[in-house]
Tab-separated table of C-alpha atoms in Angstrom:
chain	number	residue	atom	x	y	z
A	3	MET	CA	30.135	245.193	145.061
A	4	LYS	CA	32.067	242.676	147.158
A	5	VAL	CA	28.987	242.148	149.306
A	6	PHE	CA	26.531	242.117	146.385
A	7	LEU	CA	28.208	239.457	144.236
A	8	PRO	CA	28.178	236.615	146.798
A	9	ALA	CA	24.574	237.472	147.711
A	10	ALA	CA	23.564	237.517	144.046
A	11	LEU	CA	25.345	234.237	143.459
A	12	ARG	CA	23.500	232.672	146.381
A	13	VAL	CA	20.167	233.852	144.971
A	14	VAL	CA	20.974	232.373	141.552
A	15	LEU	CA	22.043	229.057	143.078
A	16	LEU	CA	18.920	228.964	145.235
A	17	VAL	CA	16.717	229.552	142.205
A	18	LEU	CA	18.537	226.785	140.308
A	19	LEU	CA	18.167	224.389	143.247
A	20	VAL	CA	14.440	225.061	143.582
A	21	ALA	CA	13.975	224.757	139.813
A	22	PHE	CA	15.780	221.422	139.760
A	23	ILE	CA	13.758	220.031	142.669
A	24	VAL	CA	10.442	221.177	141.167
A	25	ASN	CA	11.178	220.309	137.521
A	26	PRO	CA	14.334	218.171	137.221
A	27	GLY	CA	13.589	217.308	133.584
A	28	TRP	CA	14.864	220.738	132.554
A	29	PHE	CA	18.375	219.710	133.643
A	30	GLU	CA	18.519	216.342	131.893
A	31	PRO	CA	21.200	217.428	129.365
A	32	LEU	CA	23.549	218.298	132.231
A	33	PHE	CA	23.346	214.817	133.777
A	34	LYS	CA	23.183	212.749	130.599
A	35	PRO	CA	27.003	212.521	130.272
A	36	LEU	CA	27.093	210.823	133.707
A	37	THR	CA	24.978	207.874	132.557
A	38	GLU	CA	25.835	204.689	130.674
A	39	ASN	CA	23.894	202.281	128.455
A	40	ASN	CA	20.998	204.708	127.944
A	41	ALA	CA	20.203	204.769	131.664
A	42	PRO	CA	17.835	207.551	132.786
A	43	ALA	CA	19.637	210.800	133.521
A	44	ILE	CA	17.027	212.069	135.996
A	45	TYR	CA	15.807	210.114	139.024
A	46	ASN	CA	12.581	208.441	137.920
A	47	GLN	CA	11.578	206.265	140.872
A	48	GLY	CA	9.769	209.001	142.743
A	49	SER	CA	9.298	212.758	143.028
A	50	LEU	CA	12.376	214.743	144.001
A	51	LEU	CA	10.119	217.452	145.421
A	52	SER	CA	8.271	214.953	147.610
A	53	LEU	CA	11.506	213.340	148.822
A	54	THR	CA	13.024	216.748	149.576
A	55	LEU	CA	10.000	217.828	151.620
A	56	GLN	CA	9.961	214.527	153.519
A	57	HIS	CA	13.710	214.797	154.118
A	58	LEU	CA	13.322	218.318	155.510
A	59	GLY	CA	10.306	217.272	157.562
A	60	THR	CA	12.213	214.421	159.194
A	61	VAL	CA	15.134	216.717	160.017
A	62	ALA	CA	12.777	219.410	161.366
A	63	VAL	CA	10.907	217.030	163.694
A	64	ALA	CA	14.124	215.512	165.056
A	65	THR	CA	15.746	218.941	165.491
A	66	ILE	CA	12.747	220.446	167.296
A	67	ALA	CA	12.705	217.502	169.706
A	68	ALA	CA	16.463	217.837	170.252
A	69	ILE	CA	16.123	221.605	170.858
A	70	ILE	CA	13.419	221.107	173.493
A	71	VAL	CA	15.320	218.382	175.364
A	72	ALA	CA	18.804	219.889	175.055
A	73	ILE	CA	17.827	223.421	176.090
A	74	GLY	CA	15.636	222.015	178.863
A	75	LEU	CA	18.597	220.046	180.235
A	76	ALA	CA	20.878	223.094	179.921
A	77	ILE	CA	18.417	225.211	181.890
A	78	LEU	CA	18.065	222.482	184.514
A	79	VAL	CA	21.791	222.071	185.159
A	80	THR	CA	22.394	225.837	185.322
A	81	ARG	CA	19.880	226.224	188.167
A	82	PRO	CA	21.137	225.701	191.744
A	83	PHE	CA	18.787	222.754	192.311
A	84	GLY	CA	19.909	220.986	189.124
A	85	ALA	CA	23.660	221.583	189.091
A	86	GLU	CA	24.355	218.094	190.423
A	87	PHE	CA	22.781	216.593	187.277
A	88	LEU	CA	25.395	218.134	184.938
A	89	PRO	CA	27.580	214.983	184.649
A	90	LEU	CA	24.503	212.811	184.033
A	91	SER	CA	23.150	215.241	181.431
A	92	ARG	CA	26.470	215.285	179.598
A	93	SER	CA	26.499	211.502	179.544
A	94	LEU	CA	22.971	211.404	178.118
A	95	VAL	CA	23.602	213.889	175.302
A	96	ASN	CA	26.860	212.144	174.404
A	97	ILE	CA	25.058	208.878	173.677
A	98	GLY	CA	24.221	209.930	170.139
A	99	GLN	CA	27.844	210.858	169.404
A	100	THR	CA	29.176	207.658	170.974
A	101	PHE	CA	27.372	205.363	168.528
A	102	PRO	CA	27.450	205.920	164.751
A	103	PRO	CA	24.021	206.697	163.250
A	104	VAL	CA	24.052	203.363	161.407
A	105	ALA	CA	24.458	201.557	164.729
A	106	VAL	CA	21.576	203.541	166.252
A	107	LEU	CA	19.397	202.604	163.275
A	108	ALA	CA	20.319	198.941	163.663
A	109	LEU	CA	19.386	199.038	167.351
A	110	ALA	CA	16.196	201.046	166.807
A	111	VAL	CA	14.679	198.951	163.993
A	112	PRO	CA	13.934	195.881	166.148
A	113	ALA	CA	12.232	198.143	168.702
A	114	VAL	CA	10.191	200.478	166.477
A	115	GLY	CA	10.273	198.821	163.058
A	116	PHE	CA	11.323	200.129	159.666
A	117	GLY	CA	10.469	203.564	158.326
A	118	GLU	CA	10.802	207.077	159.687
A	119	LYS	CA	10.820	206.276	163.420
A	120	PRO	CA	14.347	204.782	163.686
A	121	THR	CA	15.673	207.663	161.578
A	122	LEU	CA	14.054	210.204	163.913
A	123	ILE	CA	15.617	208.464	166.912
A	124	ALA	CA	19.074	208.525	165.322
A	125	LEU	CA	18.835	212.185	164.288
A	126	PHE	CA	17.423	213.206	167.671
A	127	LEU	CA	20.260	211.536	169.581
A	128	TYR	CA	22.884	212.829	167.159
A	129	GLY	CA	21.603	216.405	167.392
A	130	LEU	CA	21.512	216.741	171.190
A	131	LEU	CA	25.185	217.377	171.936
A	132	PRO	CA	25.896	220.581	169.941
A	133	ILE	CA	22.655	222.218	171.093
A	134	PHE	CA	23.157	221.258	174.742
A	135	GLU	CA	26.808	222.364	174.898
A	136	ASN	CA	26.098	225.688	173.204
A	137	ALA	CA	23.062	226.363	175.393
A	138	LEU	CA	25.140	225.517	178.461
A	139	THR	CA	27.925	227.842	177.315
A	140	GLY	CA	25.480	230.644	176.574
A	141	LEU	CA	23.727	230.401	179.930
A	142	THR	CA	26.941	230.195	181.967
A	143	THR	CA	28.861	233.033	180.265
A	144	LEU	CA	26.340	235.850	180.558
A	145	PRO	CA	27.658	239.249	181.689
A	146	ALA	CA	27.432	239.250	185.488
A	147	SER	CA	26.401	242.913	185.519
A	148	VAL	CA	23.331	242.203	183.384
A	149	VAL	CA	22.262	239.258	185.534
A	150	GLU	CA	22.696	241.329	188.690
A	151	ALA	CA	20.729	244.200	187.155
A	152	ALA	CA	17.849	241.815	186.410
A	153	ARG	CA	17.931	240.536	189.966
A	154	GLY	CA	18.096	244.089	191.310
A	155	ALA	CA	15.074	245.042	189.197
A	156	GLY	CA	13.041	242.537	191.204
A	157	MET	CA	12.606	239.907	188.512
A	158	THR	CA	11.658	236.427	189.600
A	159	ASN	CA	13.879	233.518	188.540
A	160	ARG	CA	11.434	232.661	185.762
A	161	GLN	CA	11.291	236.244	184.485
A	162	LYS	CA	15.087	236.483	184.590
A	163	LEU	CA	15.386	233.273	182.568
A	164	LEU	CA	12.802	234.200	179.943
A	165	ARG	CA	13.532	237.920	179.611
A	166	VAL	CA	17.286	238.075	180.167
A	167	GLU	CA	19.184	234.775	180.141
A	168	LEU	CA	17.632	233.024	177.145
A	169	PRO	CA	17.471	236.125	174.892
A	170	LEU	CA	21.117	236.973	175.627
A	171	SER	CA	22.161	233.348	175.080
A	172	LEU	CA	20.266	233.099	171.799
A	173	PRO	CA	23.235	233.724	169.425
A	174	VAL	CA	25.247	230.909	171.010
A	175	ILE	CA	22.229	228.595	171.124
A	176	LEU	CA	21.497	229.278	167.445
A	177	ALA	CA	25.078	228.319	166.588
A	178	GLY	CA	24.497	224.926	168.191
A	179	ILE	CA	21.179	224.500	166.379
A	180	ARG	CA	22.870	225.412	163.089
A	181	LEU	CA	25.502	222.746	163.584
A	182	SER	CA	22.888	220.188	164.603
A	183	VAL	CA	20.706	220.893	161.558
A	184	VAL	CA	23.584	220.623	159.081
A	185	ILE	CA	24.693	217.320	160.624
A	186	SER	CA	21.127	215.998	160.541
A	187	LEU	CA	20.603	217.011	156.898
A	188	ALA	CA	23.532	214.847	155.853
A	189	THR	CA	22.876	212.026	158.320
A	190	ALA	CA	19.204	211.699	157.339
A	191	THR	CA	20.223	210.233	153.986
A	192	ILE	CA	21.128	206.932	155.641
A	193	GLY	CA	17.543	206.677	156.882
A	194	SER	CA	16.627	205.316	153.466
A	195	THR	CA	18.501	202.126	154.349
A	196	VAL	CA	15.657	201.386	156.788
A	197	ALA	CA	12.870	202.485	154.413
A	198	ALA	CA	12.575	206.118	155.524
A	199	LYS	CA	11.555	208.533	152.786
A	200	THR	CA	14.599	210.773	152.399
A	201	LEU	CA	16.910	211.940	149.628
A	202	GLY	CA	19.054	208.943	150.473
A	203	GLU	CA	16.701	206.998	148.191
A	204	VAL	CA	18.140	208.834	145.187
A	205	ILE	CA	21.725	208.133	146.212
A	206	ILE	CA	21.060	204.470	147.033
A	207	ALA	CA	19.209	203.965	143.731
A	208	GLY	CA	22.233	205.363	141.921
A	209	LEU	CA	24.644	203.109	143.784
A	210	ILE	CA	22.537	200.005	143.146
A	211	SER	CA	22.117	200.719	139.416
A	212	ASN	CA	25.621	202.131	138.991
A	213	ASN	CA	24.073	205.401	137.828
A	214	LEU	CA	26.362	208.278	138.771
A	215	ALA	CA	23.740	210.835	137.718
A	216	PHE	CA	21.376	209.725	140.508
A	217	VAL	CA	24.158	209.828	143.095
A	218	VAL	CA	25.175	213.334	142.045
A	219	GLN	CA	21.564	214.563	142.093
A	220	GLY	CA	20.913	213.321	145.612
A	221	GLY	CA	24.241	214.676	146.858
A	222	LEU	CA	23.770	218.085	145.238
A	223	ILE	CA	20.297	218.580	146.701
A	224	VAL	CA	21.422	217.642	150.214
A	225	ALA	CA	24.536	219.830	149.928
A	226	GLY	CA	22.519	222.748	148.562
A	227	LEU	CA	19.954	222.491	151.353
A	228	ALA	CA	22.738	222.382	153.945
A	229	VAL	CA	24.435	225.489	152.532
A	230	PHE	CA	21.287	227.609	152.324
A	231	ILE	CA	19.927	226.552	155.717
A	232	TYR	CA	23.382	227.187	157.215
A	233	ASP	CA	23.400	230.680	155.681
A	234	GLY	CA	19.880	231.383	156.931
A	235	LEU	CA	20.667	230.364	160.498
A	236	MET	CA	23.939	232.305	160.356
A	237	ALA	CA	21.971	235.421	159.416
A	238	LEU	CA	19.660	234.844	162.391
A	239	GLU	CA	22.714	234.544	164.642
A	240	ARG	CA	24.055	237.879	163.442
A	241	VAL	CA	20.710	239.567	164.094
A	242	ALA	CA	20.511	238.012	167.569
A	243	ALA	CA	24.116	238.987	168.327
A	244	ARG	CA	23.444	242.627	167.366
A	245	ARG	CA	20.382	242.743	169.600
A	246	MET	CA	22.359	241.168	172.424
A	247	GLY	CA	25.058	243.823	172.038
A	248	GLN	CA	22.448	246.597	172.132
A	249	ALA	CA	20.816	245.079	175.225
A	250	VAL	CA	24.110	244.803	177.089
A	251	ARG	CA	25.018	248.436	176.244
């Protein structure tokens, strides 16, 4: 029962979140008390479903790019021929954490213009560090006995990487991706300040019109997405960790 109730609650909340995104009009009575002077209770300047999909799409593209670059750098610096590039790689992935996302947007707009591109740049740079550090940790803390067994089995360096090192590092790498995705989901909202289509539009519209209902709607959708995606990636980590434990035994 202790396991069932939280799972059931998550399912109910997920259904409510999807229902609100698809048909927000159903929930108008809940948000009406947050409005003043007969202001609309439900965001009416665009489709919440469309904004949610565009928000998720922006985060997905930036995260995939960050995964490819960060894991590629981690693999490079854990090979004998690339070890000397570790300090440089750390400096590169720290760039996104050094500058606030707003500053990255301000610097990117003159170069690439308004819209989705500066937001993708900011999210990409901001998402590199957790993925890189976790991939680096995963690849450098593998059980020595397993690595030696792979080498003794006659595997080439490429086979050892693809069949042993990356699969065994997967739980740690997924933890970094999970952190990166959750950060990007929240950070993407500021992309609307440079005309990117994200859920930040709902929040900004509420702030401009002094409509608390809009602000709450945008915040709840982003928070709900973060929680459910976090849970999903956490479940993948547990599965990967169990398989890693079976492989090591």
